């Protein structure tokens, strides 16, 4: 919780907003792409860092968002107007619904915890990838091509976001909106209950909180944000494929978040930007050794720096009302007490 | 249901039955190491698929020197067990108390090992040669003799593992550590040593499984991934309280997969079976063999 966290956070967003002043169109497009991955990383960091839910299938929601955007703007969903706005809305609502329902199904009653949740979400992503590969209406193995670019505005006053600069600005606004939304939730009473559930679910339930519903709600928000990232991805690349739903992307996002730091949203965001941009620079010179280096770096981060490389510098202080009272640290830890009472 | 009657003759049923048994036993071969590591050490080893891979590549490498197949199998077991020992000592040991982090760390190990294999052997697929290839004729059908050998090996290895676990002093110690680690430690069991041996043994079993399966598959860096998800679902469906769970899990996942694949398509089979497995895991988090918590 460094003194410089808050100025650094502001400085980072200002620098990002000032990027169009120094970067040319090509690099601006690249930066927009990195920021899309950053939004995706924040969605995982929220559910993993705050909720303690290790989701191995976050790509599921990214992929649903991307497909929703693609199908809507191509006019392939009957009854839904082929507009960017409806596409974006569906791309957030559908994954949020999917995540919320999956969350309720998995957490209600004697819910799944920890590793079981990880394996089940991983399997869910694999199932979704198989389904998409074999569903010819949504393109099957080849996916969908020629997704139209975003259009903003109404009627005759419409602009098409072909150029990198307006698209970059849209992604910037989306990134800041996602960041502020997740940060607001994290710094609210809701976030406090979520962290309480993460640290000791039995105790949170005992205090009267419906922990399953809190976790499902957080999962839904996380799914919606991941869907937004997927929609932006589809609009930028004009292409979606079943790989967006599956295994490989889910692994990548886990690595970005673990290296950046799961408990701080901005650390996860920068983690994605950093790993992806280092990959672009180094994958030429290191070739096949890059993935080996990344794997080893990931192991090192998990074993030695479980809070991530960047999180310690970017952690913001909580609002005064939500801070832990000073004397609370003097009490014995919950683990210690449980240990004494155990038979 | 209609489709089943198309195979209403004896031979076809037998063939499907044999294929199902073959898949179940293969899955069991992969699961047994996994469930030992999971049940005993509470470590979800996502690098299990890559240990399988290392075993298969050992076969590819050693067959160039014309070693007897039995020797190759032993070398594969020992080599992968040593790799497991090294990984336990360097990485896993530090994170036993952080349950979720073991998944992440083993995932990282799996990425690194797979990439190492790609660097050393290239991304393309290699071929391992089966030591015997003549098909066997029985009950009016012909069946691959090597597949029968794999099934026999799976049964033998499972039986040997159970013998070690339930009939030897080492197994008794290990089960003591599963049941109550602290108590075992208090009674003078060196739990660190048990951990090391268990992890190495489980890894070695994965390597052995890979070596045995290598001649039946195309040996490529992705071959471990295909088994990973069904193997984990089998372990969770069966329950991790006892290694017996692996028998149930592999039987249900492997059996239903083979039957659905024969009736519809392999893709539908995978989707149906994975969904079914998720449902079972949700309804019975302790698995089919797990004791109900009160």
Coordinates of C-alpha atoms in Angstrom, one line a residue:
Chain A
X1 CA 0.0 0.0 0.0
X2 CA 2.5 2.5 -1.1
X3 CA 2.1 6.2 -0.7
X4 CA 2.5 6.6 -4.5
X5 CA -0.3 4.2 -5.5
X6 CA -2.9 6.9 -6.0
X7 CA -0.7 9.3 -8.0
X8 CA 0.6 6.3 -10.1
X9 CA -2.9 5.2 -10.9
X10 CA -4.0 8.6 -12.1
X11 CA -0.7 9.1 -14.0
X12 CA -1.2 5.7 -15.7
X13 CA -4.7 6.6 -17.0
X14 CA -3.6 10.1 -18.1
X15 CA -0.7 8.6 -19.9
X16 CA -2.9 6.1 -21.7
X17 CA -5.3 8.9 -22.7
X18 CA -2.4 11.0 -24.0
X19 CA -1.2 8.1 -26.1
X20 CA -2.8 9.4 -29.4
X21 CA -0.5 12.4 -29.1
X22 CA 2.6 10.4 -29.6
X23 CA 1.6 7.1 -31.3
X24 CA 0.8 6.6 -35.0
X25 CA -2.3 4.8 -36.2
X26 CA -0.7 1.4 -36.4
X27 CA 0.6 1.5 -32.8
X28 CA -2.6 3.0 -31.6
X29 CA -4.5 0.0 -33.0
X30 CA -2.0 -2.3 -31.2
X31 CA -2.5 -0.4 -27.9
X32 CA -6.3 -0.7 -28.3
X33 CA -5.9 -4.4 -28.7
X34 CA -3.7 -4.6 -25.6
X35 CA -6.3 -2.6 -23.6
X36 CA -9.0 -5.1 -24.7
X37 CA -6.9 -7.9 -23.1
X38 CA -6.5 -5.6 -20.1
X39 CA -10.3 -5.3 -19.7
X40 CA -10.5 -9.0 -19.9
X41 CA -7.8 -9.4 -17.3
X42 CA -9.6 -7.0 -14.9
X43 CA -12.7 -9.1 -15.2
X44 CA -10.8 -12.2 -14.0
X45 CA -8.9 -10.2 -11.3
X46 CA -12.2 -9.0 -9.8
X47 CA -13.7 -12.5 -9.4
X48 CA -10.4 -14.1 -8.4
X49 CA -8.8 -11.4 -6.3
X50 CA -11.9 -10.1 -4.5
X51 CA -14.1 -13.2 -4.6
X52 CA -11.4 -15.9 -4.3
X53 CA -12.9 -17.8 -7.2
X54 CA -10.2 -19.3 -9.4
X55 CA -12.0 -19.4 -12.7
X56 CA -10.2 -21.5 -15.3
X57 CA -12.8 -20.8 -18.0
X58 CA -13.0 -17.0 -18.1
X59 CA -12.6 -17.2 -21.9
X60 CA -16.1 -18.7 -22.0
X61 CA -17.6 -15.3 -21.2
X62 CA -15.1 -13.4 -23.5
X63 CA -16.1 -15.8 -26.3
X64 CA -19.9 -15.5 -25.7
X65 CA -19.4 -11.7 -25.8
X66 CA -17.5 -11.9 -29.0
X67 CA -20.0 -14.2 -30.7
X68 CA -23.0 -12.1 -29.4
X69 CA -21.4 -9.0 -31.0
X70 CA -20.6 -10.8 -34.2
X71 CA -24.0 -12.4 -34.6
X72 CA -25.9 -9.2 -33.8
X73 CA -23.9 -6.8 -36.1
X74 CA -24.1 -9.3 -38.9
X75 CA -27.9 -9.4 -38.4
X76 CA -27.9 -13.1 -37.7
X77 CA -30.1 -13.0 -34.6
X78 CA -33.7 -12.8 -35.7
X79 CA -35.6 -9.9 -34.1
X80 CA -32.5 -8.0 -33.0
X81 CA -31.6 -4.9 -35.0
X82 CA -28.1 -5.2 -36.5
X83 CA -26.6 -2.3 -34.6
X84 CA -23.4 -1.7 -32.6
X85 CA -25.4 -0.6 -29.6
X86 CA -27.6 -3.8 -29.4
X87 CA -24.5 -5.9 -30.1
X88 CA -22.6 -4.3 -27.2
X89 CA -25.6 -4.7 -24.9
X90 CA -26.2 -8.3 -25.8
X91 CA -22.4 -9.0 -25.5
X92 CA -22.6 -7.8 -21.9
X93 CA -26.0 -9.2 -20.9
X94 CA -25.6 -12.7 -22.3
X95 CA -22.3 -13.6 -20.6
X96 CA -23.5 -11.9 -17.4
X97 CA -26.6 -14.1 -17.5
X98 CA -24.5 -17.2 -18.3
X99 CA -22.1 -16.4 -15.5
X100 CA -24.8 -15.6 -13.0
X101 CA -26.8 -18.7 -13.7
X102 CA -23.7 -20.9 -13.7
X103 CA -22.7 -19.2 -10.4
X104 CA -26.0 -19.9 -8.8
X105 CA -26.1 -23.5 -10.0
X106 CA -22.6 -24.1 -8.6
X107 CA -22.6 -22.1 -5.4
X108 CA -26.1 -22.6 -4.0
X109 CA -26.5 -25.1 -1.1
X110 CA -23.3 -27.0 -0.5
X111 CA -21.5 -25.3 -3.3
X112 CA -18.3 -26.1 -5.1
X113 CA -15.2 -24.5 -3.7
X114 CA -11.7 -23.9 -4.7
X115 CA -10.2 -26.4 -7.1
X116 CA -13.4 -28.1 -8.0
X117 CA -14.8 -24.8 -9.2
X118 CA -11.6 -24.4 -11.3
X119 CA -11.9 -27.8 -12.9
X120 CA -15.7 -27.3 -13.6
X121 CA -15.2 -23.9 -15.2
X122 CA -12.4 -25.4 -17.3
X123 CA -14.6 -28.2 -18.5
X124 CA -17.4 -25.7 -19.2
X125 CA -15.1 -23.7 -21.5
X126 CA -14.0 -26.9 -23.2
X127 CA -17.6 -27.9 -23.8
X128 CA -18.4 -24.5 -25.2
X129 CA -15.5 -24.6 -27.6
X130 CA -16.6 -28.0 -28.8
X131 CA -20.2 -26.8 -29.2
X132 CA -19.1 -23.7 -31.2
X133 CA -16.9 -25.9 -33.4
X134 CA -19.8 -28.1 -34.3
X135 CA -22.6 -25.5 -34.7
X136 CA -22.6 -24.6 -38.3
X137 CA -25.0 -21.6 -37.9
X138 CA -22.4 -19.7 -36.0
X139 CA -19.6 -20.7 -38.4
X140 CA -18.5 -24.0 -36.9
X141 CA -14.7 -24.6 -36.9
X142 CA -14.0 -21.6 -39.2
X143 CA -15.8 -19.1 -37.0
X144 CA -17.4 -15.9 -38.4
X145 CA -15.7 -13.5 -40.8
X146 CA -16.5 -10.0 -42.0
X147 CA -17.9 -8.6 -38.8
X148 CA -18.7 -5.0 -39.6
X149 CA -16.8 -2.3 -37.7
X150 CA -18.5 -0.3 -34.9
X151 CA -21.0 2.4 -35.9
X152 CA -21.8 5.1 -33.4
X153 CA -24.7 7.6 -33.7
X154 CA -28.3 7.6 -35.0
X155 CA -30.0 7.7 -38.4
X156 CA -28.1 9.8 -40.9
X157 CA -25.6 11.0 -38.3
X158 CA -23.5 7.9 -38.0
X159 CA -19.7 7.4 -38.0
X160 CA -18.0 4.1 -38.8
X161 CA -15.0 3.4 -36.6
X162 CA -12.6 2.2 -39.3
X163 CA -9.8 4.5 -38.2
X164 CA -7.6 3.5 -35.2
X165 CA -8.1 6.8 -33.4
X166 CA -11.9 6.7 -32.8
X167 CA -11.7 3.0 -32.1
X168 CA -8.9 3.6 -29.6
X169 CA -11.0 6.3 -27.9
X170 CA -14.0 3.9 -27.6
X171 CA -11.8 1.2 -26.1
X172 CA -10.3 3.8 -23.7
X173 CA -13.7 4.8 -22.5
X174 CA -14.8 1.2 -22.1
X175 CA -11.6 0.4 -20.2
X176 CA -12.1 3.3 -17.8
X177 CA -15.8 2.5 -17.4
X178 CA -15.0 -1.1 -16.6
X179 CA -12.2 -0.1 -14.2
X180 CA -14.4 2.4 -12.4
X181 CA -17.3 0.0 -12.2
X182 CA -15.2 -2.8 -10.7
X183 CA -13.3 -0.4 -8.5
X184 CA -16.6 1.1 -7.2
X185 CA -17.9 -2.4 -6.4
X186 CA -14.6 -3.4 -4.8
X187 CA -14.7 -0.3 -2.5
X188 CA -18.3 -0.7 -1.5
X189 CA -20.0 -2.8 1.2
X190 CA -20.6 -5.4 -1.5
X191 CA -16.9 -5.7 -2.1
X192 CA -16.3 -6.0 1.7
X193 CA -18.8 -8.9 2.0
X194 CA -17.2 -10.5 -1.1
X195 CA -13.7 -10.3 0.5
X196 CA -15.2 -11.6 3.8
X197 CA -16.6 -14.6 1.9
X198 CA -13.2 -15.1 0.3
X199 CA -11.4 -15.2 3.6
X200 CA -13.9 -17.2 5.6
X201 CA -17.1 -18.2 3.9
X202 CA -18.5 -20.0 7.0
X203 CA -18.1 -16.8 9.1
X204 CA -19.6 -14.6 6.4
X205 CA -22.6 -16.9 6.2
X206 CA -22.9 -17.0 10.0
X207 CA -23.1 -13.2 10.0
X208 CA -26.2 -13.6 7.8
X209 CA -24.9 -12.9 4.3
X210 CA -26.2 -15.1 1.5
X211 CA -22.7 -15.9 0.3
X212 CA -23.8 -17.9 -2.7
X213 CA -25.8 -15.0 -4.0
X214 CA -22.9 -12.6 -3.5
X215 CA -20.5 -14.9 -5.3
X216 CA -23.0 -15.4 -8.2
X217 CA -23.6 -11.7 -8.5
X218 CA -19.8 -11.0 -8.6
X219 CA -19.4 -13.7 -11.1
X220 CA -22.1 -12.2 -13.3
X221 CA -20.5 -8.7 -13.2
X222 CA -17.2 -10.3 -14.1
X223 CA -18.8 -12.3 -16.9
X224 CA -20.4 -9.1 -18.3
X225 CA -17.1 -7.2 -18.3
X226 CA -15.3 -10.1 -20.0
X227 CA -18.1 -10.1 -22.6
X228 CA -17.5 -6.4 -23.2
X229 CA -13.9 -7.2 -23.9
X230 CA -14.9 -10.0 -26.3
X231 CA -17.3 -7.6 -28.2
X232 CA -14.5 -5.0 -28.6
X233 CA -12.2 -7.8 -29.8
X234 CA -14.7 -9.0 -32.4
X235 CA -15.2 -5.4 -33.7
X236 CA -11.5 -4.8 -34.0
X237 CA -10.5 -8.1 -35.6
X238 CA -13.7 -8.5 -37.7
X239 CA -13.3 -12.2 -36.9
X240 CA -14.4 -14.7 -34.2
X241 CA -13.5 -18.3 -33.8
X242 CA -14.2 -21.1 -31.3
X243 CA -10.7 -20.6 -29.9
X244 CA -11.9 -17.5 -28.2
X245 CA -14.1 -19.7 -25.9
X246 CA -11.5 -22.2 -25.0
X247 CA -8.6 -23.5 -23.1
X248 CA -5.7 -21.5 -24.5
X249 CA -7.1 -18.0 -24.0
X250 CA -8.3 -18.9 -20.5
X251 CA -4.7 -19.9 -19.6
X252 CA -3.3 -16.7 -21.0
X253 CA -5.5 -14.5 -19.0
X254 CA -4.7 -16.4 -15.8
X255 CA -1.0 -15.8 -16.5
X256 CA -1.4 -12.0 -17.1
X257 CA -3.5 -11.6 -13.9
X258 CA -1.1 -13.8 -11.8
X259 CA 1.9 -11.9 -12.9
X260 CA 0.3 -8.5 -12.5
X261 CA -1.4 -9.2 -9.3
X262 CA -5.0 -10.5 -8.8
X263 CA -6.0 -8.3 -5.9
X264 CA -5.5 -4.9 -7.7
X265 CA -7.5 -4.3 -10.8
X266 CA -5.0 -1.9 -12.4
X267 CA -2.1 -4.3 -11.7
X268 CA -4.0 -7.0 -13.6
X269 CA -4.7 -4.5 -16.4
X270 CA -1.1 -3.5 -16.7
X271 CA -0.1 -7.2 -16.3
X272 CA -2.0 -8.0 -19.5
X273 CA -0.5 -5.0 -21.3
X274 CA 3.0 -5.8 -20.2
X275 CA 3.0 -9.5 -20.9
X276 CA 1.4 -9.0 -24.3
X277 CA 3.7 -6.2 -25.4
X278 CA 6.9 -8.0 -24.1
X279 CA 5.6 -11.0 -26.1
X280 CA 5.4 -8.9 -29.2
X281 CA 8.9 -7.7 -28.8
X282 CA 10.6 -10.9 -27.6
X283 CA 8.8 -13.6 -29.5
X284 CA 10.8 -12.7 -32.6
X285 CA 14.2 -12.8 -30.9
X286 CA 13.5 -15.6 -28.4
X287 CA 11.3 -17.7 -30.7
X288 CA 10.1 -20.9 -29.0
X289 CA 12.0 -20.0 -25.8
X290 CA 9.5 -17.2 -25.1
X291 CA 6.8 -19.6 -23.9
X292 CA 9.3 -21.5 -21.8
X293 CA 10.4 -18.2 -20.2
X294 CA 6.7 -17.1 -19.7
X295 CA 5.9 -20.5 -18.0
X296 CA 8.9 -20.2 -15.7
X297 CA 8.0 -16.6 -14.9
X298 CA 4.5 -17.7 -14.1
X299 CA 5.7 -20.4 -11.7
X300 CA 8.0 -18.0 -10.0
X301 CA 5.2 -15.4 -9.6
X302 CA 2.9 -18.0 -8.2
X303 CA 5.4 -19.5 -5.7
X304 CA 7.4 -16.5 -4.6
X305 CA 5.1 -13.5 -5.3
X306 CA 1.5 -14.7 -4.9
X307 CA 0.3 -11.1 -4.8
X308 CA 1.9 -10.4 -8.2
X309 CA 4.7 -8.2 -9.4
X310 CA 2.8 -4.9 -9.7
X311 CA 0.1 -5.1 -7.1
X312 CA 2.2 -3.8 -4.1
X313 CA 2.9 -0.5 -5.9
X314 CA -0.7 0.1 -7.1
X315 CA -2.8 -1.0 -4.2
X316 CA -5.2 1.8 -3.2
X317 CA -6.2 2.4 0.4
X318 CA -9.8 1.5 1.2
X319 CA -12.3 4.2 2.1
X320 CA -12.1 5.0 5.8
X321 CA -15.4 3.4 6.6
X322 CA -14.4 0.0 5.2
X323 CA -10.9 -0.1 6.7
X324 CA -10.1 -2.7 9.3
X325 CA -10.1 -1.2 12.8
X326 CA -6.6 -0.9 14.1
X327 CA -7.1 -3.2 17.1
X328 CA -8.5 -5.9 15.0
X329 CA -5.0 -7.2 14.2
X330 CA -4.3 -7.9 17.8
X331 CA -7.0 -10.6 18.0
X332 CA -5.9 -14.1 17.2
X333 CA -6.4 -15.2 13.5
X334 CA -9.5 -17.2 12.6
X335 CA -7.2 -20.2 11.7
X336 CA -5.6 -20.1 15.1
X337 CA -8.9 -20.2 16.9
X338 CA -10.3 -23.0 14.8
X339 CA -7.2 -25.0 15.5
X340 CA -7.7 -24.6 19.2
X341 CA -11.3 -25.7 19.0
X342 CA -10.8 -28.6 16.7
X343 CA -11.4 -32.0 18.3
Chain B
X1 CA -32.3 -45.9 -28.9
X2 CA -33.1 -46.9 -32.5
X3 CA -29.5 -46.6 -33.4
X4 CA -28.5 -49.3 -30.9
X5 CA -30.5 -51.9 -32.7
X6 CA -28.5 -51.4 -35.9
X7 CA -25.6 -53.1 -34.0
X8 CA -27.8 -55.9 -32.9
X9 CA -25.4 -58.6 -34.0
X10 CA -23.1 -60.2 -31.6
X11 CA -19.8 -59.2 -33.1
X12 CA -20.6 -55.5 -33.2
X13 CA -21.7 -55.5 -29.5
X14 CA -18.6 -57.3 -28.6
X15 CA -16.5 -54.8 -30.5
X16 CA -18.1 -51.8 -28.9
X17 CA -17.7 -53.5 -25.5
X18 CA -14.0 -54.1 -26.1
X19 CA -13.6 -50.5 -27.3
X20 CA -15.4 -49.3 -24.2
X21 CA -13.3 -51.5 -21.9
X22 CA -10.1 -50.3 -23.7
X23 CA -11.0 -46.6 -23.2
X24 CA -12.1 -47.2 -19.6
X25 CA -8.8 -49.0 -18.8
X26 CA -6.7 -46.4 -20.6
X27 CA -8.4 -43.6 -18.6
X28 CA -7.9 -45.6 -15.4
X29 CA -4.2 -45.9 -16.3
X30 CA -4.0 -42.1 -16.5
X31 CA -6.2 -41.5 -13.4
X32 CA -4.5 -43.8 -11.0
X33 CA -1.4 -41.5 -10.6
X34 CA -3.6 -38.4 -10.5
X35 CA -5.8 -39.7 -7.8
X36 CA -2.9 -40.8 -5.6
X37 CA -1.3 -37.4 -5.8
X38 CA -4.6 -35.6 -5.3
X39 CA -6.0 -37.9 -2.6
X40 CA -2.8 -38.2 -0.6
X41 CA -1.2 -34.7 -1.0
X42 CA -4.2 -32.6 -1.8
X43 CA -2.4 -31.3 -4.9
X44 CA -4.2 -31.0 -8.1
X45 CA -1.5 -31.8 -10.6
X46 CA -2.3 -30.1 -13.9
X47 CA 1.1 -31.1 -15.1
X48 CA 0.0 -34.7 -15.1
X49 CA -0.7 -34.6 -18.9
X50 CA 2.9 -33.5 -19.5
X51 CA 4.3 -36.3 -17.4
X52 CA 2.2 -38.6 -19.7
X53 CA 3.9 -36.8 -22.6
X54 CA 7.4 -37.2 -21.2
X55 CA 6.7 -41.0 -20.9
X56 CA 5.6 -41.2 -24.5
X57 CA 8.7 -39.2 -25.8
X58 CA 10.9 -41.5 -23.7
X59 CA 9.6 -44.4 -25.9
X60 CA 10.2 -42.4 -29.1
X61 CA 13.7 -41.5 -28.1
X62 CA 14.8 -45.0 -26.8
X63 CA 13.3 -46.9 -29.6
X64 CA 16.0 -45.4 -31.8
X65 CA 18.5 -47.4 -29.8
X66 CA 16.6 -50.7 -30.3
X67 CA 16.1 -51.4 -26.6
X68 CA 13.6 -54.0 -25.6
X69 CA 10.2 -52.6 -25.0
X70 CA 10.0 -53.8 -21.4
X71 CA 13.3 -52.0 -20.6
X72 CA 11.9 -48.8 -22.2
X73 CA 8.8 -49.0 -20.0
X74 CA 10.9 -49.3 -16.8
X75 CA 13.1 -46.4 -18.0
X76 CA 10.1 -44.2 -18.7
X77 CA 8.7 -44.9 -15.2
X78 CA 12.0 -44.1 -13.5
X79 CA 12.8 -41.1 -15.6
X80 CA 9.4 -39.4 -15.1
X81 CA 9.4 -40.3 -11.4
X82 CA 12.7 -38.5 -11.1
X83 CA 11.3 -35.5 -12.9
X84 CA 8.4 -35.6 -10.5
X85 CA 10.8 -35.8 -7.5
X86 CA 12.7 -32.7 -8.8
X87 CA 9.5 -30.7 -9.3
X88 CA 8.2 -31.7 -5.9
X89 CA 11.5 -30.6 -4.3
X90 CA 11.8 -27.3 -6.2
X91 CA 8.2 -26.1 -6.6
X92 CA 5.4 -28.1 -4.9
X93 CA 7.1 -28.3 -1.5
X94 CA 6.9 -24.5 -1.1
X95 CA 3.1 -24.3 -1.7
X96 CA 1.5 -27.3 0.0
X97 CA -0.3 -25.0 2.4
X98 CA -1.7 -22.9 -0.5
X99 CA -4.1 -25.2 -2.1
X100 CA -5.2 -23.0 -5.0
X101 CA -1.7 -22.0 -5.9
X102 CA -0.7 -25.6 -6.5
X103 CA -3.1 -25.7 -9.4
X104 CA -1.5 -22.6 -10.9
X105 CA 2.0 -23.7 -10.3
X106 CA 1.5 -27.1 -11.8
X107 CA -0.3 -25.4 -14.7
X108 CA 2.9 -23.3 -15.2
X109 CA 5.0 -26.4 -15.0
X110 CA 2.8 -28.0 -17.6
X111 CA 3.3 -25.0 -20.0
X112 CA 7.1 -25.0 -19.4
X113 CA 7.4 -28.8 -19.9
X114 CA 5.3 -28.8 -23.0
X115 CA 7.4 -26.0 -24.5
X116 CA 10.6 -27.8 -23.5
X117 CA 9.4 -30.8 -25.4
X118 CA 8.5 -28.6 -28.5
X119 CA 12.0 -27.1 -28.3
X120 CA 13.7 -30.5 -28.1
X121 CA 11.6 -32.5 -30.5
X122 CA 9.8 -30.0 -32.6
X123 CA 6.0 -29.4 -32.7
X124 CA 5.3 -32.2 -35.2
X125 CA 4.1 -35.6 -34.3
X126 CA 6.4 -38.6 -33.9
X127 CA 5.7 -42.3 -34.2
X128 CA 6.3 -44.9 -31.6
X129 CA 6.3 -48.5 -32.8
X130 CA 4.3 -51.1 -31.1
X131 CA 6.4 -54.2 -30.1
X132 CA 3.8 -56.5 -31.6
X133 CA 1.1 -55.8 -34.1
X134 CA -0.6 -59.0 -35.3
X135 CA -4.3 -58.8 -34.6
X136 CA -5.8 -61.5 -32.5
X137 CA -8.9 -63.4 -33.6
X138 CA -11.4 -64.4 -31.0
X139 CA -15.1 -65.0 -30.7
X140 CA -15.5 -64.3 -34.4
X141 CA -13.8 -60.8 -34.3
X142 CA -10.3 -59.6 -34.7
X143 CA -8.9 -57.2 -32.3
X144 CA -5.6 -55.4 -32.0
X145 CA -3.2 -57.4 -29.8
X146 CA -1.5 -54.3 -28.6
X147 CA -4.8 -52.8 -27.3
X148 CA -5.3 -56.1 -25.4
X149 CA -1.8 -55.7 -24.0
X150 CA -2.6 -52.1 -22.9
X151 CA -5.8 -53.3 -21.2
X152 CA -3.9 -56.1 -19.4
X153 CA -1.2 -53.6 -18.3
X154 CA -3.8 -51.2 -17.0
X155 CA -5.3 -53.9 -14.9
X156 CA -1.9 -55.1 -13.7
X157 CA -0.7 -51.6 -12.8
X158 CA -3.9 -50.8 -10.9
X159 CA -3.7 -54.1 -9.0
X160 CA 0.0 -53.5 -8.2
X161 CA -0.8 -50.0 -7.0
X162 CA -3.6 -51.3 -4.8
X163 CA -1.3 -54.0 -3.5
X164 CA 1.3 -51.5 -2.5
X165 CA -1.3 -49.2 -0.9
X166 CA -3.2 -51.8 1.1
X167 CA -0.8 -54.7 1.7
X168 CA 2.6 -53.2 2.4
X169 CA 4.1 -51.2 5.2
X170 CA 4.8 -48.3 2.8
X171 CA 1.2 -48.2 1.8
X172 CA 0.0 -48.3 5.4
X173 CA 2.2 -45.3 6.2
X174 CA 0.9 -43.5 3.2
X175 CA -2.7 -44.2 4.1
X176 CA -1.9 -43.0 7.6
X177 CA -0.7 -39.7 6.2
X178 CA -3.9 -39.4 4.1
X179 CA -6.1 -40.1 7.1
X180 CA -4.4 -37.7 9.5
X181 CA -1.2 -36.0 8.6
X182 CA -0.5 -34.5 12.0
X183 CA -1.2 -37.7 13.9
X184 CA 1.0 -39.7 11.5
X185 CA 3.7 -37.1 12.0
X186 CA 3.4 -37.3 15.8
X187 CA 3.8 -41.1 15.6
X188 CA 7.1 -40.7 14.0
X189 CA 6.2 -41.0 10.3
X190 CA 8.5 -38.8 8.2
X191 CA 5.7 -37.1 6.2
X192 CA 8.2 -35.2 4.0
X193 CA 9.5 -38.5 2.8
X194 CA 6.1 -39.9 2.2
X195 CA 5.2 -36.7 0.2
X196 CA 8.3 -37.1 -1.9
X197 CA 7.8 -40.8 -2.6
X198 CA 4.1 -40.3 -3.3
X199 CA 4.6 -37.5 -5.8
X200 CA 7.4 -39.3 -7.5
X201 CA 5.3 -42.5 -7.7
X202 CA 2.3 -40.7 -9.1
X203 CA 4.4 -39.0 -11.7
X204 CA 6.1 -42.2 -12.6
X205 CA 2.7 -43.8 -13.1
X206 CA 1.8 -41.0 -15.5
X207 CA 5.0 -41.5 -17.4
X208 CA 4.4 -45.3 -17.6
X209 CA 0.9 -44.6 -18.9
X210 CA 2.3 -42.4 -21.6
X211 CA 4.9 -44.9 -22.5
X212 CA 2.3 -47.7 -22.8
X213 CA -0.1 -45.6 -24.8
X214 CA 2.6 -44.1 -27.1
X215 CA 2.3 -46.7 -29.9
X216 CA -1.4 -46.2 -30.1
X217 CA -1.4 -42.5 -30.4
X218 CA 0.4 -39.9 -32.5
X219 CA 3.1 -38.7 -30.1
X220 CA 2.9 -34.9 -30.3
X221 CA 3.2 -32.1 -27.7
X222 CA -0.6 -31.8 -27.4
X223 CA -1.3 -35.4 -26.6
X224 CA -1.4 -34.9 -22.8
X225 CA -4.2 -32.3 -23.0
X226 CA -6.7 -34.6 -24.6
X227 CA -6.6 -36.9 -21.5
X228 CA -6.4 -34.1 -18.9
X229 CA -10.0 -33.0 -18.8
X230 CA -11.6 -36.5 -18.8
X231 CA -9.1 -37.8 -16.3
X232 CA -9.8 -34.9 -13.9
X233 CA -13.5 -35.3 -14.3
X234 CA -13.1 -39.0 -13.6
X235 CA -11.2 -38.3 -10.4
X236 CA -13.7 -35.8 -9.2
X237 CA -16.7 -37.9 -10.1
X238 CA -15.2 -40.9 -8.4
X239 CA -14.2 -39.0 -5.3
X240 CA -10.7 -38.5 -3.9
X241 CA -11.2 -40.0 -0.5
X242 CA -9.9 -43.3 -1.7
X243 CA -8.0 -44.5 -4.8
X244 CA -11.0 -46.8 -5.4
X245 CA -12.7 -43.6 -6.6
X246 CA -10.6 -43.7 -9.8
X247 CA -12.1 -47.1 -10.7
X248 CA -15.7 -45.7 -10.5
X249 CA -14.8 -42.4 -12.2
X250 CA -13.0 -44.0 -15.1
X251 CA -15.7 -46.6 -15.4
X252 CA -18.5 -44.0 -15.6
X253 CA -16.8 -41.4 -17.7
X254 CA -15.0 -43.9 -20.0
X255 CA -18.0 -46.2 -20.3
X256 CA -20.6 -43.5 -21.1
X257 CA -18.3 -41.8 -23.5
X258 CA -17.7 -45.0 -25.5
X259 CA -21.4 -45.9 -25.6
X260 CA -22.6 -42.4 -26.6
X261 CA -19.8 -42.2 -29.1
X262 CA -20.9 -45.4 -30.7
X263 CA -24.6 -44.3 -30.8
X264 CA -24.0 -40.7 -31.9
X265 CA -20.7 -39.1 -32.6
X266 CA -17.5 -38.7 -30.5
X267 CA -18.1 -35.0 -30.3
X268 CA -21.6 -35.3 -28.9
X269 CA -20.3 -37.9 -26.6
X270 CA -17.7 -35.6 -25.1
X271 CA -20.2 -32.8 -24.7
X272 CA -22.8 -35.0 -23.1
X273 CA -20.4 -36.8 -20.8
X274 CA -18.6 -33.7 -19.6
X275 CA -21.9 -32.0 -18.8
X276 CA -23.1 -35.2 -17.0
X277 CA -19.8 -35.2 -15.0
X278 CA -20.3 -31.5 -14.0
X279 CA -23.8 -32.4 -12.8
X280 CA -22.5 -35.3 -10.7
X281 CA -19.7 -33.2 -9.2
X282 CA -22.2 -30.5 -8.4
X283 CA -24.7 -32.9 -6.7
X284 CA -22.1 -35.0 -4.9
X285 CA -19.0 -32.8 -4.3
X286 CA -17.3 -35.7 -2.5
X287 CA -17.7 -38.0 -5.4
X288 CA -19.4 -41.3 -5.7
X289 CA -17.2 -43.0 -3.2
X290 CA -16.9 -40.0 -0.9
X291 CA -18.5 -40.2 2.5
X292 CA -21.3 -37.8 3.1
X293 CA -20.5 -34.9 5.3
X294 CA -22.9 -34.5 8.2

